Every structure is written in structure tokens, then in C-alpha cells.
Amino acid sequence: MKLVYASASPFVRKVRVVLAETGQADDVELLNVATTPVSTPEEVSAANPAGKIPALIRSDGPAIYDSRVICQYLNDRAGGGLYPDNSRWEVMTLEATADAIMDAAVLMVYEHRIRPPQFVYPEWEEAQWTKVARAVQAVNDRWMAHLAGPLNMGHIAVACALGYLDFRHSGRNWRKGCDALDDWYAVFSERDSMKDTIPEG
């Protein structure tokens, strides 16, 4: 299998952490690409017509894409137990919350990296951060008991989302008022799977 990826993407990091945690890292070749919303390399569009990463190219079937689809596929392939039956909907909801944090945080980066300076919309950017802050606070206030349980996909997704906030938005200080989540992340980020996938670029 080949994973179409870019190191800086938090969605890619989710997949790479799953690969590590389920013992499948050696089964996948990493295909590094540089892509933006206005520039899509051919190898990306060939794997995902929407032009987004990550995409997983398989030898026994068509390429699959969207990090949530890939993570569920890899979990099923390895019998990883990251979506346990007794809490599947909670796990998927927590993963969706983390993905929403990532979506808004990535859009904030694109607002400055892709849009010409004269068209940057500060109110829109702040609205994205409001989404991030509200979601982070909700995880801190409502989900800490869940995060204290056995490893599942919700844990991985939240950790990757928080890692991206540190990577791209460190000055925003997501930790303020979220001491419990900060403490949890400090421990989780010491896992080998997290240390081996620290974003670059």
C-alpha cells in the first residue's frame, strides 16, 4: 500500500499514528506530496478526485480517502479495536469533534498562506478560531472520562488535533481553561506513535 501524504497535515498524522499503533507502519510506503487548495499534484488527484490528502492506494482495490475512512479500514485490517462496539458512537463523535478542530485550524492557515493579503478576512479567521476554542473546551469539559479509558480512535484524533494547534497556532494558547486536557495531552504526546509523527514544514 502507498499513503499519499504531507507531514504537516493533521489528518495525515491521524493515519500515521493508527498505522503505528496497529503495527502496520511497515506495510505502507509513504508518498510525500506538496498540495494546496489551489494546486493539486497529479498523484493526488489520481488517488482522490477531490484532490485532498491523505489517500491510501491499495493493491487489492481502489484507492480510499478521507482520514476517517482510512483509519477505519486500517483498524479493521489489523483488528485494532480502535472503534469498540460498546462505545462506537461516542468514539466516532469524539473523532468528528477533533476533525472539526483540524478543519477550522487548517482553514486559518490557508487564509494567510493562499489568499492574497488584501483579501484576508480577519472576522472569518476569528470565527474559525471560535469553533476551535469551543470544541477544545467541550472536550475538556465533557470527554475527559472517555479519554481516560483504553486507547481508541477518539484519543488519537484529539491528540493529533491538539498537536496541530501547537504546530500552527501556538500563540492562541488552546490550553487556557483546559487544564485537564492539557495534562492528558502531555502524557499522550509521549507515545512513540506521536513522537515519530511530529509534523514538519
Short mmCIF file of C-alpha atoms in Angstrom, two decimals:
data_model
loop_
_atom_site.label_atom_id
_atom_site.label_comp_id
_atom_site.label_asym_id
_atom_site.label_seq_id
_atom_site.Cartn_x
_atom_site.Cartn_y
_atom_site.Cartn_z
CA MET A 1 0.00 0.00 0.00
CA LYS A 2 1.01 3.62 -0.51
CA LEU A 3 -0.08 6.58 1.60
CA VAL A 4 -0.26 9.88 -0.25
CA TYR A 5 0.68 12.32 2.48
CA ALA A 6 2.25 15.57 3.65
CA SER A 7 3.91 15.70 7.05
CA ALA A 8 2.21 18.93 8.14
CA SER A 9 -1.33 17.61 7.70
CA PRO A 10 -3.07 16.67 10.97
CA PHE A 11 -5.37 14.35 9.00
CA VAL A 12 -2.34 12.51 7.66
CA ARG A 13 -0.90 12.33 11.16
CA LYS A 14 -4.05 10.55 12.35
CA VAL A 15 -3.50 7.85 9.76
CA ARG A 16 0.20 7.51 10.56
CA VAL A 17 -0.50 7.18 14.28
CA VAL A 18 -3.07 4.47 13.55
CA LEU A 19 -0.54 2.66 11.38
CA ALA A 20 1.98 2.75 14.23
CA GLU A 21 -0.48 1.81 16.97
CA THR A 22 -1.83 -1.15 14.98
CA GLY A 23 1.57 -2.44 13.87
CA GLN A 24 1.09 -1.68 10.17
CA ALA A 25 3.66 1.06 9.58
CA ASP A 26 5.94 -1.26 7.63
CA ASP A 27 3.07 -2.25 5.32
CA VAL A 28 2.76 1.23 3.82
CA GLU A 29 5.07 3.22 1.58
CA LEU A 30 4.87 6.97 2.17
CA LEU A 31 4.42 9.11 -0.95
CA ASN A 32 5.20 12.70 0.04
CA VAL A 33 3.44 15.46 -1.92
CA ALA A 34 3.06 19.22 -1.79
CA THR A 35 -0.55 20.25 -2.29
CA THR A 36 -2.75 23.28 -1.60
CA PRO A 37 -6.42 24.09 -2.29
CA VAL A 38 -5.33 25.85 -5.48
CA SER A 39 -2.63 23.41 -6.64
CA THR A 40 -3.22 19.67 -6.82
CA PRO A 41 -0.43 17.33 -7.96
CA GLU A 42 -1.44 14.62 -10.40
CA GLU A 43 -0.61 11.81 -7.98
CA VAL A 44 -3.09 13.30 -5.50
CA SER A 45 -5.97 13.78 -7.94
CA ALA A 46 -5.36 10.29 -9.35
CA ALA A 47 -5.91 8.82 -5.88
CA ASN A 48 -8.64 11.23 -4.76
CA PRO A 49 -10.60 13.22 -7.36
CA ALA A 50 -11.30 15.87 -4.70
CA GLY A 51 -7.56 16.49 -4.58
CA LYS A 52 -7.22 16.07 -0.82
CA ILE A 53 -4.86 14.10 1.37
CA PRO A 54 -4.48 11.58 2.84
CA ALA A 55 -5.29 8.92 0.29
CA LEU A 56 -4.42 5.24 0.61
CA ILE A 57 -3.53 3.42 -2.60
CA ARG A 58 -4.23 -0.30 -2.28
CA SER A 59 -3.03 -3.17 -4.43
CA ASP A 60 -6.24 -5.15 -3.94
CA GLY A 61 -8.81 -2.43 -4.60
CA PRO A 62 -9.37 1.21 -5.50
CA ALA A 63 -7.70 3.97 -3.53
CA ILE A 64 -9.61 5.10 -0.45
CA TYR A 65 -9.59 8.57 1.02
CA ASP A 66 -10.74 10.79 3.86
CA SER A 67 -8.83 10.15 7.06
CA ARG A 68 -11.84 8.69 8.85
CA VAL A 69 -12.40 6.13 6.10
CA ILE A 70 -8.72 5.20 6.02
CA CYS A 71 -8.48 4.89 9.79
CA GLN A 72 -11.49 2.59 9.96
CA TYR A 73 -10.11 0.50 7.10
CA LEU A 74 -6.71 0.15 8.79
CA ASN A 75 -8.33 -0.64 12.12
CA ASP A 76 -10.44 -3.38 10.54
CA ARG A 77 -7.45 -4.72 8.61
CA ALA A 78 -5.43 -5.16 11.79
CA GLY A 79 -8.24 -5.89 14.24
CA GLY A 80 -7.02 -2.86 16.14
CA GLY A 81 -10.02 -2.35 18.41
CA LEU A 82 -9.93 1.41 17.98
CA TYR A 83 -13.69 1.58 17.40
CA PRO A 84 -15.01 -0.67 20.21
CA ASP A 85 -18.60 -1.83 19.84
CA ASN A 86 -19.63 -0.71 23.33
CA SER A 87 -18.67 2.92 22.67
CA ARG A 88 -18.51 3.16 18.88
CA TRP A 89 -20.78 6.19 18.52
CA GLU A 90 -19.01 8.08 21.28
CA VAL A 91 -15.63 7.31 19.72
CA MET A 92 -16.81 8.44 16.29
CA THR A 93 -18.33 11.62 17.74
CA LEU A 94 -15.10 12.47 19.52
CA GLU A 95 -13.17 11.81 16.32
CA ALA A 96 -15.57 14.08 14.42
CA THR A 97 -15.06 16.81 17.04
CA ALA A 98 -11.29 16.53 16.62
CA ASP A 99 -11.63 16.62 12.84
CA ALA A 100 -13.72 19.80 13.13
CA ILE A 101 -10.90 21.38 15.14
CA MET A 102 -8.46 20.38 12.43
CA ASP A 103 -10.71 21.68 9.64
CA ALA A 104 -11.05 25.13 11.19
CA ALA A 105 -7.37 25.34 12.16
CA VAL A 106 -6.23 24.39 8.65
CA LEU A 107 -8.57 26.98 7.11
CA MET A 108 -6.98 29.64 9.32
CA VAL A 109 -3.58 28.73 7.89
CA TYR A 110 -4.87 28.86 4.32
CA GLU A 111 -6.41 32.27 4.92
CA HIS A 112 -2.90 33.74 5.06
CA ARG A 113 -0.93 31.25 3.01
CA ILE A 114 -3.23 31.08 -0.03
CA ARG A 115 -5.34 34.23 -0.05
CA PRO A 116 -3.73 37.50 -1.25
CA PRO A 117 -3.13 39.84 1.73
CA GLN A 118 -5.70 42.38 0.57
CA PHE A 119 -8.40 39.70 0.66
CA VAL A 120 -7.66 38.25 4.11
CA TYR A 121 -10.85 38.37 6.18
CA PRO A 122 -9.95 38.75 9.90
CA GLU A 123 -13.53 38.26 11.12
CA TRP A 124 -13.77 35.00 9.24
CA GLU A 125 -10.46 33.86 10.69
CA GLU A 126 -11.62 34.68 14.22
CA ALA A 127 -14.85 32.79 13.59
CA GLN A 128 -12.77 29.72 12.76
CA TRP A 129 -10.83 30.09 15.99
CA THR A 130 -14.09 30.39 17.91
CA LYS A 131 -15.05 26.98 16.54
CA VAL A 132 -11.69 25.57 17.60
CA ALA A 133 -11.82 27.05 21.10
CA ARG A 134 -15.41 25.95 21.66
CA ALA A 135 -14.64 22.39 20.57
CA VAL A 136 -11.46 22.16 22.66
CA GLN A 137 -13.36 23.42 25.70
CA ALA A 138 -16.09 20.85 25.10
CA VAL A 139 -13.54 18.03 25.03
CA ASN A 140 -12.05 19.32 28.29
CA ASP A 141 -15.44 19.70 29.96
CA ARG A 142 -17.29 16.62 28.69
CA TRP A 143 -14.90 13.98 27.44
CA MET A 144 -12.09 13.56 29.97
CA ALA A 145 -13.57 10.37 31.44
CA HIS A 146 -13.64 8.90 27.95
CA LEU A 147 -10.05 9.97 27.26
CA ALA A 148 -9.01 8.21 30.47
CA GLY A 149 -10.16 4.86 29.07
CA PRO A 150 -8.39 2.35 26.83
CA LEU A 151 -6.83 3.65 23.61
CA ASN A 152 -9.33 4.29 20.84
CA MET A 153 -9.67 6.41 17.72
CA GLY A 154 -11.08 9.37 19.65
CA HIS A 155 -7.86 9.62 21.65
CA ILE A 156 -5.71 9.57 18.53
CA ALA A 157 -7.81 12.17 16.72
CA VAL A 158 -7.89 14.58 19.67
CA ALA A 159 -4.14 14.27 20.18
CA CYS A 160 -3.45 14.99 16.51
CA ALA A 161 -5.78 18.00 16.59
CA LEU A 162 -4.06 19.45 19.66
CA GLY A 163 -0.67 18.77 18.13
CA TYR A 164 -1.68 20.76 15.07
CA LEU A 165 -2.79 23.67 17.25
CA ASP A 166 0.65 23.68 18.87
CA PHE A 167 2.29 23.43 15.44
CA ARG A 168 0.41 26.18 13.62
CA HIS A 169 -1.38 28.24 16.29
CA SER A 170 0.82 28.12 19.37
CA GLY A 171 0.21 31.81 20.10
CA ARG A 172 -3.51 31.18 20.56
CA ASN A 173 -2.94 29.11 23.72
CA TRP A 174 -5.64 26.44 23.49
CA ARG A 175 -4.59 25.30 26.99
CA LYS A 176 -6.14 28.29 28.79
CA GLY A 177 -9.01 26.99 30.91
CA CYS A 178 -8.38 23.41 29.73
CA ASP A 179 -6.02 22.10 32.40
CA ALA A 180 -7.38 18.56 32.38
CA LEU A 181 -6.99 18.23 28.63
CA ASP A 182 -3.53 19.80 28.79
CA ASP A 183 -2.45 17.22 31.38
CA TRP A 184 -3.87 14.37 29.32
CA TYR A 185 -2.17 15.58 26.14
CA ALA A 186 1.20 15.94 27.88
CA VAL A 187 1.10 12.23 28.66
CA PHE A 188 -0.40 11.05 25.36
CA SER A 189 2.09 13.02 23.26
CA GLU A 190 4.91 10.95 24.76
CA ARG A 191 3.72 7.84 22.96
CA ASP A 192 6.19 6.64 20.32
CA SER A 193 3.50 6.92 17.64
CA MET A 194 3.12 10.63 18.42
CA LYS A 195 6.82 11.40 18.71
CA ASP A 196 7.53 9.63 15.42
CA THR A 197 4.91 11.68 13.53
CA ILE A 198 5.65 15.21 14.72
CA PRO A 199 4.72 17.48 11.79
CA GLU A 200 7.28 19.34 9.74
CA GLY A 201 7.08 22.17 7.22
#
